[in-house]
Amino acid sequence: MFKNLWNNSNKEISYNINKDCVPNHIAIIMDGNGRWATERTLPRSAGHRAGVEALRDVIKTASNIGVKYLTLYAFSTENWKRPESEVSLLMKLLIEYLRKEVKELHKNNVRINVIGDIKQFQDEVIEEVNKAINKTKNNTGLCVSIALNYGGRLEIVNAIKHIAENSKNGAIEIEDINESLVSSFLYTKNIPDPELLIRTSGEIRISNFLLWQCAYSEFWFTDIYWPDFTGEHLIKAISDYQNRSRRFGGI
Ligand code: IPE
Ligand code: IPE
Ligand code: MG
């Protein structure tokens, strides 16, 4: 049984998963907003709006069952290829989401974090993101990392540049470069690797998400489009994860 920690309710919720081995970190590629809308003869923007709505239940469920880190792929370094109008709509929805939801998230002890290079975004977006990060920075509950202008390869390239600079000025010896040092130069430096990576919408690919961090993650794919994804689907993914045998190269 899990306590419903939101809305000050003490109601116990039962989920068919083992409470003692809930993944610490779940990463989600939230895909399929466009197709969700097209199937309903709606504009793609309606899919993105519905996608934002889906976040509430998923974040709440993750928090209730004791997930520590939830990383959500919201905008990739490749998504700039989309029409300008769609990119600006996505930015607008991000601002709206933060303005509307941060209060409730803060109340529920959620910490908001961003991974990715947001310098390329407009000032208004950067401001809203920084406000959310600052407001929630001392919270000790679920850490929600939003991946914005995130690309796994860019992240690794940036890490290599920083390590090279440090090596050039003598702060790092080549012998000291190891996996944990590389990890410490990534956006996710204080976050453990995800045990579970979920992708919605039926695409079976990683699309440049958390390339380094997913080295040993369990992958869970579903045909469900992101706007239809709920806390119950998250529980199903965790339940399947709990039946996997993770060997890490051993026997
Ligand atoms: C995911 O949905 C949202 C973002 C990538 C921002 P899509 O917009 O990729 O939806 P599909 O894949 O076209 O259906
Ligand atoms: C991945 O989805 C990026 C996000 C969910 C933000 P895409 O829809 O951009 O990925 P591809 O193009 O299908 O690989
Ligand atoms: Mg897509």
Coordinates of C-alpha atoms and ligand atoms in Angstrom, one line a residue:
M1 CA 0.0 0.0 0.0
F2 CA 1.1 3.5 -0.8
K3 CA 0.1 6.7 0.9
N4 CA -1.6 9.3 -1.2
L5 CA 0.7 12.2 -0.4
W6 CA -1.0 14.7 -2.6
N7 CA -4.0 16.9 -1.6
N8 CA -3.3 16.2 2.0
S9 CA -5.2 12.9 1.7
N10 CA -4.3 10.0 3.8
K11 CA -6.1 7.6 1.6
E12 CA -4.1 4.5 0.9
I13 CA -3.8 3.5 -2.7
S14 CA -2.9 -0.1 -3.7
Y15 CA -0.7 -0.7 -6.7
N16 CA 0.3 -4.0 -7.9
I17 CA 4.0 -3.4 -7.5
N18 CA 6.7 -4.2 -5.0
K19 CA 7.1 -1.1 -2.8
D20 CA 10.7 -2.0 -2.0
C21 CA 12.1 -2.0 -5.5
V22 CA 10.5 0.9 -7.2
P23 CA 13.1 2.4 -9.6
N24 CA 14.9 5.5 -8.2
H25 CA 15.0 7.1 -11.5
I26 CA 12.6 6.8 -14.4
A27 CA 13.1 8.6 -17.7
I28 CA 10.3 9.1 -20.2
I29 CA 10.4 10.0 -23.9
M30 CA 7.0 11.6 -24.2
D31 CA 6.2 10.9 -27.8
G32 CA 3.0 10.9 -30.0
N33 CA 1.3 14.2 -29.3
G34 CA 1.1 15.0 -33.0
R35 CA -0.3 11.6 -34.0
W36 CA -2.8 11.7 -31.1
A37 CA -4.2 15.0 -32.6
T38 CA -4.1 13.9 -36.2
E39 CA -6.1 10.8 -35.4
R40 CA -8.8 13.1 -34.0
T41 CA -8.5 15.4 -37.0
L42 CA -7.3 18.1 -34.6
P43 CA -4.3 20.4 -35.1
R44 CA -0.9 19.2 -33.7
S45 CA -1.1 22.0 -31.2
A46 CA -4.1 20.2 -29.5
G47 CA -1.9 17.1 -29.1
H48 CA 0.7 19.2 -27.4
R49 CA -1.9 20.7 -25.1
A50 CA -3.2 17.3 -24.2
G51 CA 0.3 16.1 -23.7
V52 CA 0.9 18.8 -21.0
E53 CA -2.3 17.7 -19.3
A54 CA -1.0 14.1 -19.1
L55 CA 1.9 15.2 -17.0
R56 CA -0.1 15.9 -13.8
D57 CA -1.2 12.3 -13.2
V58 CA 2.2 10.8 -14.1
I59 CA 4.1 13.2 -11.8
K60 CA 1.7 12.6 -9.0
T61 CA 1.8 8.8 -9.3
A62 CA 5.6 8.8 -9.5
S63 CA 5.8 11.0 -6.4
N64 CA 3.2 8.8 -4.4
I65 CA 5.1 5.6 -5.0
G66 CA 8.4 7.0 -4.0
V67 CA 10.2 7.5 -7.3
K68 CA 13.1 9.9 -6.6
Y69 CA 13.9 11.2 -10.0
L70 CA 11.7 11.5 -13.1
T71 CA 13.3 12.8 -16.2
L72 CA 11.0 14.0 -19.0
Y73 CA 12.1 14.6 -22.6
A74 CA 10.3 17.7 -23.6
F75 CA 12.4 19.3 -26.4
S76 CA 15.4 17.7 -28.2
T77 CA 18.3 19.4 -29.9
E78 CA 16.7 18.0 -33.1
N79 CA 13.3 19.5 -32.5
W80 CA 14.5 22.9 -33.8
K81 CA 13.9 21.3 -37.2
R82 CA 10.1 21.6 -36.7
P83 CA 8.2 24.6 -38.2
E84 CA 8.8 27.8 -36.3
S85 CA 5.1 28.0 -35.3
E86 CA 5.3 24.6 -33.6
V87 CA 8.5 25.4 -31.8
S88 CA 7.0 28.7 -30.5
L89 CA 3.8 26.9 -29.4
L90 CA 5.9 24.4 -27.4
M91 CA 7.8 27.2 -25.7
K92 CA 4.5 29.0 -25.0
L93 CA 3.0 25.8 -23.5
L94 CA 6.1 25.3 -21.3
I95 CA 5.7 28.8 -19.9
E96 CA 2.0 28.2 -19.3
Y97 CA 2.7 24.9 -17.6
L98 CA 5.2 26.3 -15.2
R99 CA 3.1 29.3 -14.4
K100 CA 0.1 27.1 -13.7
E101 CA 1.6 24.1 -12.0
V102 CA 4.7 25.1 -10.1
K103 CA 2.7 26.2 -7.1
E104 CA 1.0 22.7 -6.7
L105 CA 4.3 20.9 -7.4
H106 CA 6.1 23.1 -4.8
K107 CA 3.3 22.3 -2.3
N108 CA 4.0 18.7 -2.8
N109 CA 7.7 18.9 -2.2
V110 CA 8.7 18.4 -5.9
R111 CA 12.0 19.8 -7.0
I112 CA 12.2 21.1 -10.6
N113 CA 15.4 20.7 -12.5
V114 CA 16.4 21.2 -16.1
I115 CA 18.8 19.3 -18.3
G116 CA 19.9 20.7 -21.6
D117 CA 21.2 23.9 -23.0
I118 CA 18.4 26.5 -22.4
K119 CA 20.6 29.4 -23.3
Q120 CA 19.2 29.2 -26.9
F121 CA 15.6 29.8 -25.6
Q122 CA 14.0 33.2 -25.4
D123 CA 14.5 35.2 -22.2
E124 CA 10.9 34.7 -21.2
V125 CA 11.3 31.0 -21.2
I126 CA 14.6 31.1 -19.4
E127 CA 13.2 33.4 -16.7
E128 CA 10.2 31.1 -16.0
V129 CA 12.4 28.0 -15.9
N130 CA 14.8 29.7 -13.5
K131 CA 12.0 30.9 -11.3
A132 CA 10.6 27.3 -11.0
I133 CA 14.1 25.9 -10.3
N134 CA 14.7 28.5 -7.6
K135 CA 11.3 28.2 -5.9
T136 CA 11.6 24.5 -5.6
K137 CA 15.4 24.1 -5.0
N138 CA 15.1 23.1 -1.3
N139 CA 12.4 20.6 -1.8
T140 CA 13.3 17.0 -0.9
G141 CA 10.6 15.0 -2.7
L142 CA 10.5 13.9 -6.3
C143 CA 13.0 15.6 -8.5
V144 CA 11.5 16.3 -11.9
S145 CA 14.1 17.0 -14.6
I146 CA 12.7 18.5 -17.7
A147 CA 15.0 17.9 -20.7
L148 CA 14.9 21.1 -22.8
N149 CA 17.1 21.6 -25.9
Y150 CA 18.6 18.3 -24.7
G151 CA 20.7 16.0 -26.9
G152 CA 22.8 13.1 -25.5
R153 CA 25.5 13.7 -28.1
L154 CA 25.7 17.4 -27.4
E155 CA 25.9 16.6 -23.6
I156 CA 28.8 14.3 -24.2
V157 CA 30.6 16.8 -26.6
N158 CA 30.2 19.5 -23.9
A159 CA 31.6 17.2 -21.3
I160 CA 34.6 16.4 -23.5
K161 CA 35.3 20.1 -24.0
H162 CA 35.2 20.8 -20.3
I163 CA 37.4 17.9 -19.4
A164 CA 39.9 18.9 -22.2
E165 CA 40.0 22.5 -20.8
N166 CA 40.6 21.2 -17.3
S167 CA 43.3 18.8 -18.6
K168 CA 45.0 21.6 -20.5
N169 CA 45.2 23.9 -17.5
G170 CA 46.4 21.0 -15.3
A171 CA 43.3 20.6 -13.1
I172 CA 42.7 17.1 -14.4
E173 CA 45.3 14.4 -15.2
I174 CA 44.6 12.1 -18.1
E175 CA 45.0 9.2 -15.7
D176 CA 42.1 10.6 -13.6
I177 CA 39.6 10.4 -16.5
N178 CA 37.3 7.5 -15.7
E179 CA 33.5 6.8 -15.9
S180 CA 32.6 8.6 -12.8
L181 CA 34.6 11.7 -13.8
V182 CA 32.8 11.8 -17.2
S183 CA 29.5 11.4 -15.4
S184 CA 30.3 14.3 -13.2
F185 CA 30.6 16.6 -16.3
L186 CA 27.1 15.7 -17.6
Y187 CA 23.9 17.7 -16.9
T188 CA 22.9 14.7 -14.8
K189 CA 25.9 15.0 -12.5
N190 CA 24.0 14.6 -9.3
I191 CA 21.4 12.2 -10.5
P192 CA 21.8 8.4 -10.6
D193 CA 21.4 6.6 -14.0
P194 CA 17.8 5.7 -14.8
E195 CA 16.9 2.1 -14.1
L196 CA 13.9 2.4 -16.4
L197 CA 13.4 4.3 -19.7
I198 CA 9.8 4.5 -21.1
R199 CA 8.9 5.6 -24.6
T200 CA 5.4 6.1 -25.8
S201 CA 3.8 6.2 -29.3
G202 CA 5.2 2.9 -30.7
E203 CA 8.6 4.3 -31.8
I204 CA 11.4 1.9 -30.8
R205 CA 14.3 4.2 -30.6
I206 CA 16.2 6.4 -28.2
S207 CA 16.3 9.7 -30.3
N208 CA 19.5 11.1 -28.7
F209 CA 18.1 10.8 -25.1
L210 CA 20.4 10.1 -22.1
L211 CA 22.9 8.1 -24.3
W212 CA 25.5 7.8 -21.6
Q213 CA 23.1 7.3 -18.7
C214 CA 21.0 4.6 -20.3
A215 CA 23.9 2.2 -20.7
Y216 CA 22.2 -0.4 -18.5
S217 CA 18.6 0.9 -18.3
E218 CA 15.6 -1.3 -18.9
F219 CA 13.6 -0.1 -21.8
W220 CA 9.8 -0.2 -21.8
F221 CA 7.9 0.7 -25.0
T222 CA 4.2 1.2 -25.5
D223 CA 2.0 2.1 -28.5
I224 CA 0.0 4.5 -26.4
Y225 CA 0.4 8.1 -27.4
W226 CA 1.7 10.4 -24.7
P227 CA -1.6 12.3 -24.1
D228 CA -3.2 9.0 -23.2
F229 CA -0.5 7.9 -20.9
T230 CA -1.6 7.8 -17.2
G231 CA -0.2 6.9 -13.8
E232 CA -1.7 3.4 -14.4
H233 CA 0.5 2.9 -17.4
L234 CA 3.5 4.0 -15.3
I235 CA 2.6 1.4 -12.7
K236 CA 2.4 -1.3 -15.5
A237 CA 5.8 -0.3 -16.7
I238 CA 7.2 -0.5 -13.2
S239 CA 5.5 -3.9 -12.7
D240 CA 7.1 -5.2 -15.9
Y241 CA 10.5 -3.7 -14.8
Q242 CA 10.2 -5.6 -11.5
N243 CA 10.0 -8.8 -13.5
R244 CA 13.1 -8.2 -15.5
S245 CA 16.4 -9.9 -14.7
R246 CA 19.1 -7.3 -14.7
R247 CA 22.5 -8.9 -15.0
F248 CA 24.8 -6.1 -15.9
G249 CA 27.0 -8.4 -17.8
G250 CA 27.1 -11.1 -15.1
I251 CA 25.3 -14.4 -15.1
Ligands
IPE1 C1 6.2 14.6 -28.7 O1 5.2 14.4 -29.6 C2 6.4 16.0 -28.3 C3 7.7 16.6 -28.7 C4 8.6 16.0 -29.4 C5 7.9 18.0 -28.4 P1 5.5 14.6 -31.2 O2 5.2 16.1 -31.5 O3 6.8 14.1 -31.6 O4 4.3 13.7 -31.8 P2 4.4 12.8 -33.1 O5 5.6 11.9 -32.9 O6 4.6 13.7 -34.2 O7 3.2 12.1 -33.1
IPE2 C1 11.8 12.7 -29.1 O1 10.7 12.7 -29.9 C2 11.9 14.0 -28.5 C3 10.9 14.3 -27.5 C4 10.0 13.5 -27.1 C5 11.0 15.6 -26.9 P1 10.7 13.0 -31.5 O2 9.4 12.9 -32.0 O3 11.4 14.3 -31.7 O4 11.7 11.9 -32.0 P2 11.8 11.2 -33.5 O5 12.0 12.3 -34.5 O6 10.6 10.5 -33.7 O7 13.0 10.3 -33.4
MG3 MG 7.5 12.4 -32.2

